[in-house]
Coordinates of C-alpha atoms and ligand atoms in Angstrom, one line a residue:
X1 CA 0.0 0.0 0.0
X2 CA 0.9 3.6 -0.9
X3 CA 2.0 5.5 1.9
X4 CA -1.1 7.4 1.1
X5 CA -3.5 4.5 1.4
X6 CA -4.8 5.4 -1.8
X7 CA -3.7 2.7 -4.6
X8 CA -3.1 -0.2 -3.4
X9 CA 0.0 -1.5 -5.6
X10 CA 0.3 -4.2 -7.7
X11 CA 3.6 -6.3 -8.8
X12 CA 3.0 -4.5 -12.3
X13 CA 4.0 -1.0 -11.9
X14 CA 1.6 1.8 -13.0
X15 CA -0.8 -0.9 -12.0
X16 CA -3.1 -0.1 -8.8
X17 CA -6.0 -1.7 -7.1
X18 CA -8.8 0.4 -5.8
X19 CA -10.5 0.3 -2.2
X20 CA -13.9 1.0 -1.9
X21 CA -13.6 4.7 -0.6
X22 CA -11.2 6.0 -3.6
X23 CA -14.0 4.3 -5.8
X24 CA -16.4 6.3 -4.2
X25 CA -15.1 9.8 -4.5
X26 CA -14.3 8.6 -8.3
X27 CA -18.0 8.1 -8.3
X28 CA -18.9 11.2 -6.5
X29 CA -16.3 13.3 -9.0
X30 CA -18.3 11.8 -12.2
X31 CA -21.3 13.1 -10.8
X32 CA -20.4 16.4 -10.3
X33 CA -18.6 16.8 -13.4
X34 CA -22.2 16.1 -14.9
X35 CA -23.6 18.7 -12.8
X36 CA -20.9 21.4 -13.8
X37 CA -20.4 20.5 -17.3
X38 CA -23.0 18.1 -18.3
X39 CA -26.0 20.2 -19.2
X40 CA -26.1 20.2 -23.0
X41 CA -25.2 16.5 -23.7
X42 CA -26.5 14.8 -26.4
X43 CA -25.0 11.3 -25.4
X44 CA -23.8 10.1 -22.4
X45 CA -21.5 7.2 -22.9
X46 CA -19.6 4.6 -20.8
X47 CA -16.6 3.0 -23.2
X48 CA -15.1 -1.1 -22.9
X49 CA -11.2 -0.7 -22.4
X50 CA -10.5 -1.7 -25.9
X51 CA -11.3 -0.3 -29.3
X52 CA -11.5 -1.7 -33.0
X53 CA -7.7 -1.2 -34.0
X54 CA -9.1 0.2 -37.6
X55 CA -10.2 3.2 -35.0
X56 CA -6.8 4.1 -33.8
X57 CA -5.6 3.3 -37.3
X58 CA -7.9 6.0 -39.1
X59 CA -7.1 8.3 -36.4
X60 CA -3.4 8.0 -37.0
X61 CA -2.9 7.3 -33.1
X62 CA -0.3 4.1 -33.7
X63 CA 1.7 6.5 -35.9
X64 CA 2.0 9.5 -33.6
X65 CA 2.1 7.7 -30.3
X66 CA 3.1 4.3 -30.7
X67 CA 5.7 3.7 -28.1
X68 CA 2.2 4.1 -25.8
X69 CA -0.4 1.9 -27.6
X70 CA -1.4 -1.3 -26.1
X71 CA -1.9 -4.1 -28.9
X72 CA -3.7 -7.1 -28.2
X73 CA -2.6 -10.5 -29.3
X74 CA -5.0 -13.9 -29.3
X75 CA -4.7 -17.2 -30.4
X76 CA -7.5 -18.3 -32.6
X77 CA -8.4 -21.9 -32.6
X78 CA -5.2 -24.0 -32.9
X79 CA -3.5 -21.3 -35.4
X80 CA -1.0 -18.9 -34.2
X81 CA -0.7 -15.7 -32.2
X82 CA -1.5 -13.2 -34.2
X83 CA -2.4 -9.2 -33.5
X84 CA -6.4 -8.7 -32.7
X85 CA -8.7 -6.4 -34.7
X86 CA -8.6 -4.9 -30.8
X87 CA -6.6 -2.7 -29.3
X88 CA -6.2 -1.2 -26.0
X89 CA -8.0 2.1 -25.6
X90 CA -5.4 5.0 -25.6
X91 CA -8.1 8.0 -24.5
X92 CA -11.8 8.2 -24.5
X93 CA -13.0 10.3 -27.0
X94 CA -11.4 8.0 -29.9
X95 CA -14.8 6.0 -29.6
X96 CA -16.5 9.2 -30.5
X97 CA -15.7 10.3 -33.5
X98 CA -16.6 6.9 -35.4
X99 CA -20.1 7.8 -34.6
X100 CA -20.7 10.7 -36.9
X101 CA -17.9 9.2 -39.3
X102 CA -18.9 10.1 -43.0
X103 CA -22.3 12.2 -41.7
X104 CA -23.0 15.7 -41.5
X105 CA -24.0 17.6 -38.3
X106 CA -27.1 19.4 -38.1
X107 CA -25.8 21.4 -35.3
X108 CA -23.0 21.1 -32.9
X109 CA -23.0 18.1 -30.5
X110 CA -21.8 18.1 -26.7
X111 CA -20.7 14.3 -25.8
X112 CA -19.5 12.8 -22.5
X113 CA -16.9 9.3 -22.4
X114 CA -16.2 7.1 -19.4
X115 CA -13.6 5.2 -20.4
X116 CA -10.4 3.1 -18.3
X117 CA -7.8 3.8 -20.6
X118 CA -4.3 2.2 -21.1
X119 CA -1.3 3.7 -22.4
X120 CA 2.3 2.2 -21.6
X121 CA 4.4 5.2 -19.9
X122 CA 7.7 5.2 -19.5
X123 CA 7.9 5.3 -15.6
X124 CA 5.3 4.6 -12.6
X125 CA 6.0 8.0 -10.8
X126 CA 2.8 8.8 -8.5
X127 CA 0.0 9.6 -10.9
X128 CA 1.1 8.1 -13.6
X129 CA -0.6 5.1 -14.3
X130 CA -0.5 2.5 -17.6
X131 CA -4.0 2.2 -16.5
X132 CA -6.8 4.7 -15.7
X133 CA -9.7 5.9 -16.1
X134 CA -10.6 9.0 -18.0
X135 CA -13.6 11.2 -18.4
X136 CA -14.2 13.5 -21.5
X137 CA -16.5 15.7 -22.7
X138 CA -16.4 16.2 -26.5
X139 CA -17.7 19.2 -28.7
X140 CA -18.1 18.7 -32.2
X141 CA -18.8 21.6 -34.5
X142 CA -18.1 25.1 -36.2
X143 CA -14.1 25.9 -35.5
X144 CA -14.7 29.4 -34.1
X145 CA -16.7 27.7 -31.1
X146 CA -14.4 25.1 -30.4
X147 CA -12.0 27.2 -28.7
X148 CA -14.5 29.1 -26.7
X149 CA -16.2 25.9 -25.7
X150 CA -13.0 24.5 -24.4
X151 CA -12.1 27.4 -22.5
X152 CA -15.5 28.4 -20.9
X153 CA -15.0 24.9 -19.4
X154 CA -11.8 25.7 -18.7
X155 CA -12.4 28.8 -15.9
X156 CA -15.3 27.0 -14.7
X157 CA -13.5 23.4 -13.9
X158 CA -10.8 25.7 -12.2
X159 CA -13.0 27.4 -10.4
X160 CA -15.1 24.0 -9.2
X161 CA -11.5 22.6 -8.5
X162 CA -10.6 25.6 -6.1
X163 CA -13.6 25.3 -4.2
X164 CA -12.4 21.3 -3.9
X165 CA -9.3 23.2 -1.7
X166 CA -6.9 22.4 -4.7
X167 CA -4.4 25.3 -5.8
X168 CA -4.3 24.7 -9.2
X169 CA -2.0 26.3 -12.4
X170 CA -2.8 26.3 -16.4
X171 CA -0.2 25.7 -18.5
X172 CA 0.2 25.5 -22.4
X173 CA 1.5 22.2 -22.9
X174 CA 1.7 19.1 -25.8
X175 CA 1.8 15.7 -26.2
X176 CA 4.6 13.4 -26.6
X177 CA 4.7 12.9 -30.5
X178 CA 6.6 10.2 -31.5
X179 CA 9.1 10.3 -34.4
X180 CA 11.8 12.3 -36.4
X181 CA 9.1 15.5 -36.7
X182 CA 8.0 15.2 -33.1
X183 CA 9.7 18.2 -32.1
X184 CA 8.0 20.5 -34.7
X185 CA 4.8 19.0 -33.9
X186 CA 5.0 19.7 -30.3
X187 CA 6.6 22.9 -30.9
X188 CA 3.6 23.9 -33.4
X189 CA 0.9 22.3 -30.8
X190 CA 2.4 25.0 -28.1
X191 CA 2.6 27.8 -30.6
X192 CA -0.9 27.4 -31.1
X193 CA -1.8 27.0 -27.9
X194 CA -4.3 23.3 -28.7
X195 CA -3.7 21.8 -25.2
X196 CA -4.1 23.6 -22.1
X197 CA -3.4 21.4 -19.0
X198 CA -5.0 21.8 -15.5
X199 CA -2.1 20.9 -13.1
X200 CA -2.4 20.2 -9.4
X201 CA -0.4 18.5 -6.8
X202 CA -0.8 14.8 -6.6
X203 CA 1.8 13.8 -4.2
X204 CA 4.6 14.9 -2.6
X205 CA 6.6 17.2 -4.7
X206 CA 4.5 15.8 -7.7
X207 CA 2.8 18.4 -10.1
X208 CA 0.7 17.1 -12.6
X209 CA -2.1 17.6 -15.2
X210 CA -5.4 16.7 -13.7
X211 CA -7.1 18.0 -16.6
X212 CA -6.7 18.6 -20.4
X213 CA -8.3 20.7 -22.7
X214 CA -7.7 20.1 -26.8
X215 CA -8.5 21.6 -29.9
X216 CA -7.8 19.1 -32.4
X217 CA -8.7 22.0 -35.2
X218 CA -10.4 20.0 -38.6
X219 CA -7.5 17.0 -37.3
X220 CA -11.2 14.5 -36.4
X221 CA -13.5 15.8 -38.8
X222 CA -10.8 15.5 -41.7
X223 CA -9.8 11.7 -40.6
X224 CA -13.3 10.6 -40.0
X225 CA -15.1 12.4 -42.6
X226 CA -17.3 14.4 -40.4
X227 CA -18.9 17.9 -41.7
X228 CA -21.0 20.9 -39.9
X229 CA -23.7 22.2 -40.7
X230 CA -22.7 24.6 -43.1
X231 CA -20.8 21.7 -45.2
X232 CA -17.3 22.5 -44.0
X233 CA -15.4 19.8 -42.1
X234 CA -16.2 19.7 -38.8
X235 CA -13.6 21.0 -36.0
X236 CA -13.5 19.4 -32.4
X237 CA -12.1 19.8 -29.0
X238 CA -12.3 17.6 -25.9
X239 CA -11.7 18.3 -22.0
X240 CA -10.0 15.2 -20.3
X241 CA -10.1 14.5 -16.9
X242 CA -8.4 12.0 -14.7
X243 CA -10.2 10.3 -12.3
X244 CA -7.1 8.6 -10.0
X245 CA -5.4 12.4 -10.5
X246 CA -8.1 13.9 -9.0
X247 CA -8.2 11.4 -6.2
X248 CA -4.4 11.8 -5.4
X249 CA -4.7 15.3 -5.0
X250 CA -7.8 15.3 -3.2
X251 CA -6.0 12.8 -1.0
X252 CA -2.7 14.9 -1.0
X253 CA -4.7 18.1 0.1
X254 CA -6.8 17.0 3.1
X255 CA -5.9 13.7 3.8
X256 CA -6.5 9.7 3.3
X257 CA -9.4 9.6 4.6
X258 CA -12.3 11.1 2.8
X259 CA -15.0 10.5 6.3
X260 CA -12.7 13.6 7.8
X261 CA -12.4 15.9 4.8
X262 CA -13.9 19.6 4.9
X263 CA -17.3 19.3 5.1
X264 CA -17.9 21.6 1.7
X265 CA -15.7 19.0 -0.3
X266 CA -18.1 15.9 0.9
X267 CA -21.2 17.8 -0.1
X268 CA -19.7 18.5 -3.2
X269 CA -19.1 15.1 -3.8
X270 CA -21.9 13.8 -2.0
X271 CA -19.8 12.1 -0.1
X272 CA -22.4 11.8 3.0
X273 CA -23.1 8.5 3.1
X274 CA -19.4 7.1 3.4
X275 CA -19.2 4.2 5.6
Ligands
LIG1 P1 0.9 13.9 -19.1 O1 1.4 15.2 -19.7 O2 0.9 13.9 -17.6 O3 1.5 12.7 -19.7 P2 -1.2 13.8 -21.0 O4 -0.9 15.1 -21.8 O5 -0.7 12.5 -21.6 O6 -0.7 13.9 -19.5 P3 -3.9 13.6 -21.9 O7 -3.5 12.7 -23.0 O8 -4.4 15.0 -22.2 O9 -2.7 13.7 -20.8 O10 -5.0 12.8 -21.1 C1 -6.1 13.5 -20.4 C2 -6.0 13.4 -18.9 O11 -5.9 12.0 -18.5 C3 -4.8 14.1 -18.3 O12 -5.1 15.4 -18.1 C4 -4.6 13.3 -17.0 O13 -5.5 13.8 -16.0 C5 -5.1 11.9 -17.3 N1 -3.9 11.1 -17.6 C6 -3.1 11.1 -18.7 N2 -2.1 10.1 -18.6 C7 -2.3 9.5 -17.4 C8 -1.6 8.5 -16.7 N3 -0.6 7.9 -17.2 N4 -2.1 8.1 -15.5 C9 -3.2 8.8 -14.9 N5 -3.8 9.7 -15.5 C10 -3.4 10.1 -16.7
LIG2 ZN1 -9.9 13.6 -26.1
LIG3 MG1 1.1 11.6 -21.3

């Protein structure tokens, strides 16, 4: 056990089991992140923790990040291993896009994604796990709105977050291309300011991103074929949370044991009926 008593370790690193009172601020979490940004949704949806590897392919994900996919072998009958038409989900809101693949929008469309995801980091540092579980919320439409979308949500998680007792810091950040262009990439992503991290304290000396926001500009719509309303290809951001972050920090901040936290954190997290 963690000297936290949050995650109870495993012998794979980045690899935790779960005790009943993390699971149930992780539930308490999900429902207020409904409540805060949750009032528009079109879909609500709760993801498996593995996708069709066409999926990943279309959306170029084994290309840019492949040193952090998950592939899936099985044995079919008595032939040979061979790689699944599976593989293990990288981030929610792939499952998303497939939906409106080759459609056009009639207006924009607000989505939420539970999803344990899996990706296979490089070290097992607190807080970063191989697997977790995410939540998104997705907006697909117009490109102009996109960015407003993601940071309207932005402000308001920060200001839910500091009202949870967490000092928290934005930061322009970008994701770990893979590659010989990866630097430009990552440079460009920054330059343009696509991903915006939420980070908070999740451990001793341990700053990390609890939340993401992305603008993927027309990256989706163009790979999945998906158009807005007025017949251009759709643009789309998501805003990532997660959950085991949140958890850590909360933990970090007032303690391992959710039954004595501030009394305005368990009501926001309806935490009241802990045992
Ligand atoms: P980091 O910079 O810490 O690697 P990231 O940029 O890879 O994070 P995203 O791809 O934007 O993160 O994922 C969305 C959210 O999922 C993050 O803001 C974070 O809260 C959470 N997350 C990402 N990777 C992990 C991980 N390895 N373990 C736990 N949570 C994670
Ligand atoms: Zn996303
Ligand atoms: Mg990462």
């Amino acid at each position: 056990v963690r000297p936290d008593g949050a995650l109870v370790d495993t012998p794979a690193p980045g690899i935790y089991l779960y005790p009943g009172h993390v699971e149930t601020v992780v539930h308490g979490l999900g429902q207020a992140l409904t409540t805060l940004l949750g009032t528009d949704l079109q879909r609500s949806l709760r993801t498996p923790p593995v996708i069709a590897r066409s999926i990943i392919e279309r959306a170029g994900y084994h290309e840019s990040f492949p040193h952090l996919l998950g592939r899936v072998t099985t044995q079919a009958g008595s032939g040979m291993p061979a790689e699944s038409d599976l593989v293990l989900l990288p981030a929610g809101c792939y499952c998303v896009y497939p939906l409106y693949a080759d459609t056009r929008l009639t207006s924009a469309t607000e989505l939420s994604v539970e999803a344990t995801c899996f990706r296979q980091e490089g070290s097992a540092e607190m807080g970063r796990l191989r697997s977790f579980r995410m939540r998104e919320f997705v907006w697909i439409g117009p490109g102009e709105q996109c960015l407003s979308w993601r940071d309207r949500c932005l402000s308001a998680v920060r200001g839910w977050l500091t009202d949870l007792g967490l000092t928290t810091e934005t930061a322009v950040a970008s994701d770990p291309f893979f590659g010989a262009g990866s630097r430009l990439i990552r440079q460009l992503q920054i330059e343009q300011g696509l991903k915006i991290e939420i980070l908070a304290t999740v451990g001793k000396g341990q700053i990390q991103a609890v939340a993401s926001g992305n603008y993927h500009k027309d990256q989706f719509g163009r790979l999945f074929a998906i158009f807005d309303h007025t017949g251009n290809i759709t643009h789309s951001a998501c805003l990532a949370f997660g959950y085991e972050r949140l958890v850590l920090a909360l933990i970090h901040r007032h303690g391992d044991d959710p039954n004595r936290w501030p009394g305005r954190v368990r009501d926001m997290l309806r935490l009241g009926a802990l045992a």
